[in-house]
């Protein structure tokens, strides 16, 4: 009798496999404690206390309509800022914002420096390695650009933060959060500044800059309570794609991360979901997260993983950056490397003629489902030529992970024979690489940046748009009409449908799971356009062009990390039926709205009262007048 092992005992013994102990980076071990705060003079305690350490009798709230801004009576004094600097890992960690292009204006003008800066302005590193610059400067308000790029007339702070903490440890982050919350100062988080909607900027704010948190640690055999056993990597919040891929490659591993070289993988990218050249095989980057370390809105440093703070763990995997706290590191699964084949080709209607050009382009999209079912990822640029009459189609690249050149040719063969039958000449450049890193490095060019005259929007096109001839026709026609109206399109043929090896029970937009195409459109306006001209263009774009895309994809959505700042019904669009749960978690962890970013979960109660009438970060962050901050969750 006793030889039978009751099943509950068996389960218990399986659970007893020792799991990975919480491993903290040295920078995560330097923390603020309640005891330390309590030891400070009372005046300083008010600045740095954890939220639960102070019992404010919420006195006079009539002047709390807006977060305090420079010039307001209750904006922290110079003395308070100096006290903050003294508590940080080093006093130089507190940076008072000086826009880079201040060398082009006023009393700080220096022509040599300004010319030099202008030359490197379109290089993304110029902005990423700066404490306050963002890659979509229109959302900063364009108040200090090099004049030959955009005439700002003078240099003012606009939507740049007032102060930045160049975070070197968890202590710095806790102090920043506590200081901003206790003093009713707007808080923002900047990592690389890649966000399409300017979410890493904010006028009159204290910004926490996570770019310096670069630690990387591999585990050959990570054991997680969720059942995972295998390779994993823990990376600091500041680690960028090029750094993570390089480190993984040295271990013969790959991780699911972005195509862009400089994207901050453990910041906004993974918290917003994260699509990858590996997504048609592995799903979204967020599907592969094992755990986060995070400083919460009350100032606490804790873990969110499959056994601790599981609601936060769920929300941080797709719920969006800048919402639930400052993540300091993320641990993700890693996989064995494999060969990759990549191909590139292009068509130009000036050479082909328009009919053949559209036929060649459509022939590719007709294969959208077959491509992703074979595990591939394509990055396609379609743009009007400067002459306004012709168009280009650029495949750069068609990326086939875990495929030889021979296998890739087989995948592309039906498309190539279609081109042949249409009598369209083509010359693809097909290259086989031994591993992912070499392929990624060679095939994805460094992104440019700094556009001052374009609005972008995006849409996830589901499989059902491509599984009938009628669906393929209307879908391609919508893309074609966008080009014919003078707008450019970047399209990703990718399907993160299955989280192979990962866990899709997370906050990732459900629209991603049925998508086979993520397409982004861009609409330009003249660089010197007035505010009302810009608004007219934007309305035509958001409610015209993009509405046509929405009309043919009912119930789908848009990728929050690459979206229109004016996206209508963004709660449904970015999170579908997961929004209500995300909002509840936001209210549980951040009842005071310490974290706020435009179109982020729970952001409905506040608005930037912009000074120039344009949608941007150039204005005070204020409560929405006369409405309750509790929004109606999406159905
Ligand atoms: C050139 C380019 C290429 C891109 N390629 C891809 C791609 O291949 N796949 C893809 O999915 N997306 C891609 N994106 C979009 C990218 O995912 C988003 O821009 C994303 O927000 C970048 O995150 P970040 O931390 O680098 O940027 P940031 O702009 O610094 O931050 C974005 C948001 O996250 C918040 N945030 C940043 N760090 C933290 C943190 N540690 N804790 C809490 N909140 C934080 C910020 O407050 C902000 O709200 C690309 C964007 C660009 C401009
Ligand atoms: C999850 O977090 C808890 C609390 O920090 C920690 O003890 C545990 O080891 C973590 N689990 C994993 C697998 O990291
Ligand atoms: C509350 O603050 C406002 C604005 O600072 C001020 O005008 C008002 O007198 C204060 N009320 C009380 C009761 O202190
Ligand atoms: C010119 O710009 C480069 C970066 O592009 C910088 O390293 C260098 O210091 C600058 N020189 C001057 C004189 O400003
Ligand atoms: C890679 O290809 C091999 C051989 O075709 C296959 O066994 C393996 O499952 C593939 N790996 C992934 C992650 O698709
Ligand atoms: C083919 O592509 C590879 C990788 O981008 C590049 O190095 C090579 O020069 C290309 N060859 C041709 C003929 O364009
Ligand atoms: C799709 O478009 C082609 C080319 O315009 C046309 O011949 C065909 O009839 C269309 N099919 C459907 C089902 O709409
Ligand atoms: C689009 O239309 C809606 C409804 O009329 C309006 O509220 C919104 O402001 C418009 N969006 C833009 C960008 O103009
Ligand atoms: C809200 O009301 C204040 C004062 O009444 C006004 O100055 C502000 O412009 C209003 N904000 C919005 C967004 O309507």
Short mmCIF file of N, CA, C and O in Angstrom, two decimals, residues 315-433:
data_model
loop_
_atom_site.label_atom_id
_atom_site.label_comp_id
_atom_site.label_asym_id
_atom_site.label_seq_id
_atom_site.Cartn_x
_atom_site.Cartn_y
_atom_site.Cartn_z
N UNK A 315 1.09 42.74 -15.50
CA UNK A 315 0.90 44.06 -16.12
C UNK A 315 2.16 44.58 -16.80
O UNK A 315 2.09 45.26 -17.83
N UNK A 316 3.33 44.27 -16.21
CA UNK A 316 4.59 44.79 -16.77
C UNK A 316 4.95 44.13 -18.10
O UNK A 316 5.80 44.61 -18.83
N UNK A 317 4.29 43.02 -18.41
CA UNK A 317 4.58 42.33 -19.68
C UNK A 317 3.54 42.73 -20.73
O UNK A 317 2.67 41.95 -21.08
N UNK A 318 3.62 43.98 -21.19
CA UNK A 318 2.72 44.44 -22.24
C UNK A 318 1.89 45.65 -21.86
O UNK A 318 1.30 46.29 -22.72
N UNK A 319 1.86 45.97 -20.57
CA UNK A 319 1.03 47.09 -20.10
C UNK A 319 1.59 48.47 -20.44
O UNK A 319 0.89 49.47 -20.30
N UNK A 320 2.87 48.52 -20.88
CA UNK A 320 3.44 49.80 -21.29
C UNK A 320 4.40 50.36 -20.26
O UNK A 320 4.22 50.17 -19.05
N UNK A 321 5.43 51.09 -20.72
CA UNK A 321 6.42 51.71 -19.83
C UNK A 321 5.83 52.91 -19.10
O UNK A 321 4.74 53.39 -19.41
N UNK A 322 6.60 53.39 -18.10
CA UNK A 322 6.26 54.64 -17.44
C UNK A 322 4.94 54.63 -16.70
O UNK A 322 4.33 55.69 -16.53
N UNK A 323 4.48 53.48 -16.22
CA UNK A 323 3.13 53.38 -15.67
C UNK A 323 3.10 52.82 -14.26
O UNK A 323 2.40 53.33 -13.39
N UNK A 324 3.85 51.75 -14.02
CA UNK A 324 3.74 51.01 -12.75
C UNK A 324 4.95 51.20 -11.84
O UNK A 324 4.95 50.68 -10.72
N UNK A 325 5.96 51.89 -12.30
CA UNK A 325 7.16 52.08 -11.50
C UNK A 325 8.37 52.16 -12.43
O UNK A 325 8.22 52.23 -13.64
N UNK A 326 9.56 52.18 -11.83
CA UNK A 326 10.79 52.17 -12.63
C UNK A 326 11.40 50.78 -12.53
O UNK A 326 11.83 50.36 -11.45
N UNK A 327 11.40 50.08 -13.63
CA UNK A 327 12.03 48.76 -13.70
C UNK A 327 13.54 48.96 -13.68
O UNK A 327 14.07 49.82 -14.39
N UNK A 328 14.24 48.17 -12.87
CA UNK A 328 15.70 48.31 -12.83
C UNK A 328 16.42 47.20 -13.58
O UNK A 328 17.52 47.40 -14.07
N UNK A 329 15.80 46.02 -13.66
CA UNK A 329 16.37 44.94 -14.48
C UNK A 329 15.27 43.95 -14.83
O UNK A 329 14.24 43.89 -14.16
N UNK A 330 15.54 43.19 -15.87
CA UNK A 330 14.58 42.19 -16.33
C UNK A 330 15.36 40.90 -16.62
O UNK A 330 16.44 40.95 -17.20
N UNK A 331 14.78 39.78 -16.20
CA UNK A 331 15.38 38.47 -16.52
C UNK A 331 14.52 37.81 -17.59
O UNK A 331 13.30 37.71 -17.43
N UNK A 332 15.17 37.40 -18.67
CA UNK A 332 14.44 36.78 -19.78
C UNK A 332 15.08 35.45 -20.17
O UNK A 332 16.28 35.23 -19.93
N UNK A 333 14.29 34.60 -20.77
CA UNK A 333 14.81 33.34 -21.28
C UNK A 333 15.75 33.61 -22.47
O UNK A 333 15.60 34.60 -23.18
N UNK A 334 16.69 32.69 -22.64
CA UNK A 334 17.57 32.78 -23.81
C UNK A 334 17.54 31.42 -24.50
O UNK A 334 17.23 30.41 -23.86
N UNK A 335 17.83 31.43 -25.78
CA UNK A 335 17.73 30.20 -26.56
C UNK A 335 19.02 29.95 -27.34
O UNK A 335 19.79 30.88 -27.59
N UNK A 336 19.20 28.70 -27.74
CA UNK A 336 20.38 28.34 -28.51
C UNK A 336 20.36 29.04 -29.87
O UNK A 336 19.32 29.13 -30.50
N UNK A 337 21.49 29.52 -30.27
CA UNK A 337 21.61 30.23 -31.55
C UNK A 337 21.35 29.27 -32.71
O UNK A 337 21.40 28.05 -32.54
N UNK A 338 21.05 29.85 -33.87
CA UNK A 338 20.79 29.05 -35.07
C UNK A 338 21.22 29.84 -36.30
O UNK A 338 21.41 31.05 -36.22
N UNK A 339 21.35 29.16 -37.44
CA UNK A 339 21.68 29.91 -38.66
C UNK A 339 20.51 30.80 -39.08
O UNK A 339 19.36 30.52 -38.73
N UNK A 340 20.82 31.84 -39.80
CA UNK A 340 19.79 32.76 -40.28
C UNK A 340 20.09 33.08 -41.74
O UNK A 340 21.25 33.24 -42.12
N UNK A 341 19.05 33.17 -42.54
CA UNK A 341 19.23 33.65 -43.90
C UNK A 341 18.44 34.94 -44.06
O UNK A 341 17.32 35.05 -43.54
N UNK A 342 19.05 35.90 -44.73
CA UNK A 342 18.35 37.16 -44.96
C UNK A 342 18.43 37.50 -46.44
O UNK A 342 19.41 37.17 -47.11
N UNK A 343 17.39 38.15 -46.91
CA UNK A 343 17.35 38.53 -48.32
C UNK A 343 16.88 39.98 -48.43
O UNK A 343 16.09 40.45 -47.61
N UNK A 344 17.39 40.67 -49.44
CA UNK A 344 16.91 42.03 -49.67
C UNK A 344 16.72 42.24 -51.16
O UNK A 344 17.40 41.61 -51.98
N UNK A 345 15.75 43.05 -51.52
CA UNK A 345 15.51 43.41 -52.91
C UNK A 345 14.65 44.66 -52.93
O UNK A 345 14.14 45.09 -51.89
N UNK A 346 14.49 45.25 -54.10
CA UNK A 346 13.65 46.44 -54.16
C UNK A 346 13.09 46.62 -55.57
O UNK A 346 13.57 46.01 -56.53
N UNK A 347 12.04 47.40 -55.64
CA UNK A 347 11.42 47.77 -56.92
C UNK A 347 11.20 49.27 -56.93
O UNK A 347 10.94 49.87 -55.88
N UNK A 348 11.27 49.83 -58.12
CA UNK A 348 11.02 51.26 -58.25
C UNK A 348 10.08 51.45 -59.44
O UNK A 348 10.36 50.94 -60.53
N UNK A 349 8.99 52.15 -59.23
CA UNK A 349 8.02 52.29 -60.33
C UNK A 349 8.58 53.13 -61.47
O UNK A 349 8.11 53.04 -62.61
N UNK A 350 9.61 53.95 -61.18
CA UNK A 350 10.21 54.73 -62.27
C UNK A 350 10.83 53.78 -63.31
O UNK A 350 10.89 54.10 -64.49
N UNK A 351 11.28 52.61 -62.87
CA UNK A 351 11.89 51.65 -63.79
C UNK A 351 10.86 50.65 -64.31
O UNK A 351 10.88 50.28 -65.48
N UNK A 352 9.96 50.23 -63.40
CA UNK A 352 9.04 49.14 -63.75
C UNK A 352 7.78 49.61 -64.46
O UNK A 352 7.12 48.84 -65.16
N UNK A 353 7.42 50.86 -64.24
CA UNK A 353 6.08 51.31 -64.63
C UNK A 353 5.14 51.04 -63.47
O UNK A 353 5.36 50.11 -62.67
N UNK A 354 4.09 51.84 -63.36
CA UNK A 354 3.23 51.76 -62.18
C UNK A 354 2.50 50.42 -62.06
O UNK A 354 2.43 49.84 -60.98
N UNK A 355 1.96 49.91 -63.16
CA UNK A 355 1.17 48.68 -63.07
C UNK A 355 2.00 47.53 -62.52
O UNK A 355 1.57 46.81 -61.62
N UNK A 356 3.19 47.39 -63.09
CA UNK A 356 4.04 46.29 -62.63
C UNK A 356 4.52 46.52 -61.20
O UNK A 356 4.68 45.57 -60.43
N UNK A 357 4.74 47.78 -60.88
CA UNK A 357 5.17 48.08 -59.51
C UNK A 357 4.11 47.63 -58.50
O UNK A 357 4.42 46.96 -57.51
N UNK A 358 2.85 47.99 -58.76
CA UNK A 358 1.81 47.60 -57.80
C UNK A 358 1.63 46.07 -57.78
O UNK A 358 1.42 45.48 -56.72
N UNK A 359 1.74 45.47 -58.96
CA UNK A 359 1.58 44.01 -59.01
C UNK A 359 2.69 43.31 -58.24
O UNK A 359 2.45 42.35 -57.49
N UNK A 360 3.93 43.82 -58.38
CA UNK A 360 5.07 43.20 -57.68
C UNK A 360 4.90 43.37 -56.17
O UNK A 360 5.21 42.47 -55.39
N UNK A 361 4.41 44.53 -55.77
CA UNK A 361 4.23 44.79 -54.34
C UNK A 361 3.12 43.91 -53.78
O UNK A 361 3.26 43.28 -52.74
N UNK A 362 2.01 43.87 -54.51
CA UNK A 362 0.88 43.07 -54.01
C UNK A 362 1.26 41.59 -53.93
O UNK A 362 0.87 40.90 -52.98
N UNK A 363 2.04 41.13 -54.91
CA UNK A 363 2.43 39.72 -54.91
C UNK A 363 3.13 39.35 -53.60
O UNK A 363 2.99 38.24 -53.11
N UNK A 364 3.88 40.30 -53.04
CA UNK A 364 4.53 39.98 -51.76
C UNK A 364 3.49 39.86 -50.64
O UNK A 364 3.50 38.90 -49.87
N UNK A 365 2.60 40.83 -50.56
CA UNK A 365 1.61 40.79 -49.47
C UNK A 365 0.64 39.61 -49.62
O UNK A 365 0.09 39.13 -48.62
N UNK A 366 0.45 39.15 -50.85
CA UNK A 366 -0.39 37.95 -51.04
C UNK A 366 0.20 36.74 -50.32
O UNK A 366 -0.51 35.78 -50.03
N UNK A 367 1.50 36.78 -50.04
CA UNK A 367 2.18 35.67 -49.38
C UNK A 367 2.34 35.90 -47.87
O UNK A 367 3.08 35.18 -47.19
N UNK A 368 1.66 36.91 -47.35
CA UNK A 368 1.89 37.31 -45.95
C UNK A 368 1.73 36.15 -44.97
O UNK A 368 2.54 35.97 -44.06
N UNK A 369 0.69 35.35 -45.15
CA UNK A 369 0.44 34.25 -44.21
C UNK A 369 1.50 33.15 -44.37
O UNK A 369 2.05 32.66 -43.39
N UNK A 370 1.80 32.79 -45.62
CA UNK A 370 2.80 31.74 -45.86
C UNK A 370 4.15 32.13 -45.26
O UNK A 370 4.84 31.30 -44.68
N UNK A 371 4.52 33.42 -45.40
CA UNK A 371 5.81 33.86 -44.88
C UNK A 371 5.90 33.68 -43.37
O UNK A 371 6.88 33.14 -42.85
N UNK A 372 4.88 34.15 -42.65
CA UNK A 372 4.98 34.07 -41.17
C UNK A 372 4.82 32.64 -40.69
O UNK A 372 5.41 32.25 -39.68
N UNK A 373 4.03 31.85 -41.40
CA UNK A 373 3.90 30.46 -40.98
C UNK A 373 5.21 29.69 -41.16
O UNK A 373 5.44 28.68 -40.50
N UNK A 374 6.07 30.21 -42.02
CA UNK A 374 7.41 29.62 -42.16
C UNK A 374 8.38 30.23 -41.14
O UNK A 374 9.58 29.93 -41.17
N UNK A 375 7.89 31.10 -40.27
CA UNK A 375 8.72 31.65 -39.19
C UNK A 375 9.51 32.89 -39.57
O UNK A 375 10.41 33.30 -38.82
N UNK A 376 9.19 33.52 -40.70
CA UNK A 376 10.01 34.66 -41.15
C UNK A 376 9.42 36.00 -40.69
O UNK A 376 8.30 36.09 -40.21
N UNK A 377 10.25 37.02 -40.89
CA UNK A 377 9.93 38.39 -40.48
C UNK A 377 10.41 39.28 -41.62
O UNK A 377 11.55 39.12 -42.09
N UNK A 378 9.57 40.18 -42.09
CA UNK A 378 10.05 41.09 -43.14
C UNK A 378 9.84 42.53 -42.73
O UNK A 378 8.85 42.87 -42.09
N UNK A 379 10.77 43.34 -43.14
CA UNK A 379 10.74 44.79 -42.88
C UNK A 379 10.68 45.46 -44.26
O UNK A 379 11.63 45.37 -45.04
N UNK A 380 9.55 46.08 -44.54
CA UNK A 380 9.30 46.62 -45.88
C UNK A 380 9.09 48.13 -45.79
O UNK A 380 8.28 48.60 -44.99
N UNK A 381 9.80 48.85 -46.62
CA UNK A 381 9.55 50.29 -46.71
C UNK A 381 8.90 50.56 -48.05
O UNK A 381 9.39 50.10 -49.08
N UNK A 382 7.78 51.27 -48.04
CA UNK A 382 7.15 51.70 -49.29
C UNK A 382 6.98 53.21 -49.19
O UNK A 382 6.35 53.71 -48.26
N UNK A 383 7.54 53.92 -50.17
CA UNK A 383 7.52 55.38 -50.04
C UNK A 383 7.40 56.03 -51.41
O UNK A 383 7.93 55.51 -52.39
N UNK A 384 6.73 57.17 -51.44
CA UNK A 384 6.72 57.95 -52.68
C UNK A 384 8.13 58.48 -52.94
O UNK A 384 8.83 58.84 -52.00
N UNK A 385 8.55 58.49 -54.20
CA UNK A 385 9.83 59.11 -54.54
C UNK A 385 9.70 60.62 -54.43
O UNK A 385 8.59 61.15 -54.49
N UNK A 386 10.83 61.31 -54.28
CA UNK A 386 10.75 62.78 -54.16
C UNK A 386 10.02 63.44 -55.33
O UNK A 386 9.40 64.48 -55.15
N UNK A 387 10.03 62.82 -56.50
CA UNK A 387 9.34 63.44 -57.65
C UNK A 387 7.82 63.42 -57.52
O UNK A 387 7.10 64.03 -58.30
N UNK A 388 7.33 62.65 -56.52
CA UNK A 388 5.88 62.66 -56.25
C UNK A 388 5.07 61.80 -57.20
O UNK A 388 3.88 61.60 -56.99
N UNK A 389 5.69 61.25 -58.26
CA UNK A 389 4.94 60.44 -59.22
C UNK A 389 5.23 58.96 -59.05
O UNK A 389 4.42 58.12 -59.39
N UNK A 390 6.43 58.67 -58.57
CA UNK A 390 6.86 57.28 -58.51
C UNK A 390 6.99 56.79 -57.08
O UNK A 390 6.97 57.59 -56.13
N UNK A 391 7.13 55.47 -56.96
CA UNK A 391 7.17 54.85 -55.63
C UNK A 391 8.27 53.81 -55.57
O UNK A 391 8.62 53.21 -56.59
N UNK A 392 8.75 53.59 -54.36
CA UNK A 392 9.73 52.53 -54.14
C UNK A 392 9.17 51.48 -53.18
O UNK A 392 8.39 51.81 -52.27
N UNK A 393 9.56 50.25 -53.40
CA UNK A 393 9.29 49.14 -52.48
C UNK A 393 10.67 48.59 -52.10
O UNK A 393 11.42 48.16 -52.97
N UNK A 394 11.01 48.64 -50.83
CA UNK A 394 12.33 48.18 -50.40
C UNK A 394 12.16 47.10 -49.35
O UNK A 394 11.56 47.35 -48.30
N UNK A 395 12.66 45.92 -49.65
CA UNK A 395 12.65 44.83 -48.67
C UNK A 395 14.01 44.84 -47.99
O UNK A 395 15.02 44.55 -48.61
N UNK A 396 14.00 45.16 -46.68
CA UNK A 396 15.29 45.34 -46.03
C UNK A 396 15.21 45.01 -44.55
O UNK A 396 15.08 45.91 -43.74
N UNK A 397 15.30 43.76 -44.20
CA UNK A 397 15.42 42.56 -45.01
C UNK A 397 14.19 41.66 -44.88
O UNK A 397 13.30 41.92 -44.09
N UNK A 398 14.23 40.57 -45.68
CA UNK A 398 13.39 39.39 -45.45
C UNK A 398 14.24 38.49 -44.58
O UNK A 398 15.32 38.06 -44.99
N UNK A 399 13.81 38.25 -43.36
CA UNK A 399 14.67 37.65 -42.33
C UNK A 399 14.13 36.27 -41.99
O UNK A 399 13.00 36.14 -41.52
N UNK A 400 14.95 35.23 -42.21
CA UNK A 400 14.48 33.85 -42.02
C UNK A 400 15.33 33.15 -40.96
O UNK A 400 16.35 32.52 -41.27
N UNK A 401 14.93 33.27 -39.67
CA UNK A 401 15.70 32.64 -38.61
C UNK A 401 15.60 31.12 -38.67
O UNK A 401 14.54 30.58 -39.01
N UNK A 402 16.70 30.46 -38.35
CA UNK A 402 16.75 28.99 -38.32
C UNK A 402 16.51 28.39 -39.71
O UNK A 402 16.01 27.29 -39.83
N UNK A 403 16.88 29.16 -40.75
CA UNK A 403 16.69 28.67 -42.12
C UNK A 403 17.99 28.83 -42.91
O UNK A 403 18.66 29.86 -42.81
N UNK A 404 18.28 27.82 -43.72
CA UNK A 404 19.41 27.92 -44.65
C UNK A 404 18.96 28.73 -45.86
O UNK A 404 17.77 28.99 -46.05
N UNK A 405 19.94 29.08 -46.69
CA UNK A 405 19.61 29.81 -47.93
C UNK A 405 18.69 28.96 -48.80
O UNK A 405 17.74 29.46 -49.42
N UNK A 406 18.96 27.65 -48.81
CA UNK A 406 18.16 26.75 -49.63
C UNK A 406 16.70 26.76 -49.14
O UNK A 406 15.76 26.88 -49.94
N UNK A 407 16.54 26.65 -47.82
CA UNK A 407 15.18 26.66 -47.26
C UNK A 407 14.48 28.00 -47.53
O UNK A 407 13.28 28.04 -47.81
N UNK A 408 15.25 29.07 -47.47
CA UNK A 408 14.67 30.40 -47.70
C UNK A 408 14.23 30.54 -49.15
O UNK A 408 13.16 31.10 -49.44
N UNK A 409 15.04 30.02 -50.05
CA UNK A 409 14.65 30.04 -51.47
C UNK A 409 13.36 29.27 -51.69
O UNK A 409 12.52 29.68 -52.51
N UNK A 410 13.19 28.18 -50.95
CA UNK A 410 11.96 27.40 -51.08
C UNK A 410 10.76 28.22 -50.60
O UNK A 410 9.69 28.20 -51.22
N UNK A 411 10.95 28.95 -49.49
CA UNK A 411 9.85 29.77 -48.96
C UNK A 411 9.48 30.86 -49.98
O UNK A 411 8.30 31.17 -50.19
N UNK A 412 10.51 31.44 -50.61
CA UNK A 412 10.26 32.56 -51.52
C UNK A 412 9.89 32.11 -52.94
O UNK A 412 9.42 32.94 -53.74
N UNK A 413 10.06 30.83 -53.24
CA UNK A 413 9.88 30.35 -54.62
C UNK A 413 8.52 30.73 -55.23
O UNK A 413 8.47 31.23 -56.37
N UNK A 414 7.40 30.53 -54.51
CA UNK A 414 6.11 30.89 -55.13
C UNK A 414 6.02 32.38 -55.48
O UNK A 414 5.44 32.76 -56.49
N UNK A 415 6.63 33.21 -54.62
CA UNK A 415 6.63 34.66 -54.87
C UNK A 415 7.50 34.97 -56.09
O UNK A 415 7.09 35.72 -56.99
N UNK A 416 8.68 34.37 -56.15
CA UNK A 416 9.56 34.62 -57.28
C UNK A 416 8.92 34.13 -58.59
O UNK A 416 9.03 34.78 -59.63
N UNK A 417 8.23 33.00 -58.54
CA UNK A 417 7.64 32.54 -59.81
C UNK A 417 6.46 33.44 -60.21
O UNK A 417 6.21 33.65 -61.40
N UNK A 418 5.78 33.99 -59.23
CA UNK A 418 4.72 34.97 -59.55
C UNK A 418 5.34 36.19 -60.25
O UNK A 418 4.80 36.67 -61.25
N UNK A 419 6.46 36.67 -59.74
CA UNK A 419 7.13 37.81 -60.38
C UNK A 419 7.53 37.45 -61.80
O UNK A 419 7.36 38.25 -62.73
N UNK A 420 8.05 36.24 -61.98
CA UNK A 420 8.45 35.80 -63.32
C UNK A 420 7.24 35.78 -64.26
O UNK A 420 7.30 36.26 -65.39
N UNK A 421 6.13 35.26 -63.72
CA UNK A 421 4.95 35.17 -64.60
C UNK A 421 4.38 36.56 -64.93
O UNK A 421 3.73 36.75 -65.95
N UNK A 422 4.64 37.52 -64.05
CA UNK A 422 4.21 38.89 -64.33
C UNK A 422 5.23 39.63 -65.20
O UNK A 422 5.07 40.82 -65.50
N UNK A 423 6.31 38.91 -65.53
CA UNK A 423 7.37 39.49 -66.36
C UNK A 423 8.06 40.68 -65.66
O UNK A 423 8.38 41.70 -66.28
N UNK A 424 8.26 40.49 -64.35
CA UNK A 424 8.91 41.54 -63.56
C UNK A 424 10.32 41.07 -63.20
O UNK A 424 10.49 40.02 -62.58
N UNK A 425 11.34 41.84 -63.61
CA UNK A 425 12.71 41.44 -63.27
C UNK A 425 12.99 41.66 -61.78
O UNK A 425 12.52 42.64 -61.20
N UNK A 426 13.73 40.75 -61.16
CA UNK A 426 14.08 40.92 -59.75
C UNK A 426 15.45 40.31 -59.49
O UNK A 426 15.84 39.36 -60.17
N UNK A 427 16.18 40.89 -58.54
CA UNK A 427 17.50 40.34 -58.22
C UNK A 427 17.72 40.40 -56.72
O UNK A 427 18.34 41.31 -56.20
N UNK A 428 17.20 39.40 -56.02
CA UNK A 428 17.35 39.40 -54.56
C UNK A 428 18.78 39.08 -54.16
O UNK A 428 19.46 38.32 -54.84
N UNK A 429 19.20 39.70 -53.09
CA UNK A 429 20.51 39.40 -52.51
C UNK A 429 20.26 38.52 -51.28
O UNK A 429 19.78 38.98 -50.26
N UNK A 430 20.57 37.24 -51.42
CA UNK A 430 20.27 36.29 -50.36
C UNK A 430 21.55 35.85 -49.68
O UNK A 430 22.48 35.38 -50.35
N UNK A 431 21.63 36.04 -48.38
CA UNK A 431 22.86 35.72 -47.65
C UNK A 431 22.55 34.79 -46.48
O UNK A 431 21.62 35.05 -45.72
N UNK A 432 23.35 33.76 -46.36
CA UNK A 432 23.19 32.85 -45.22
C UNK A 432 24.24 33.17 -44.17
O UNK A 432 25.40 33.37 -44.49
N UNK A 433 23.80 33.25 -42.94
CA UNK A 433 24.72 33.56 -41.82
C UNK A 433 24.74 32.38 -40.85
O UNK A 433 23.74 31.68 -40.68
#
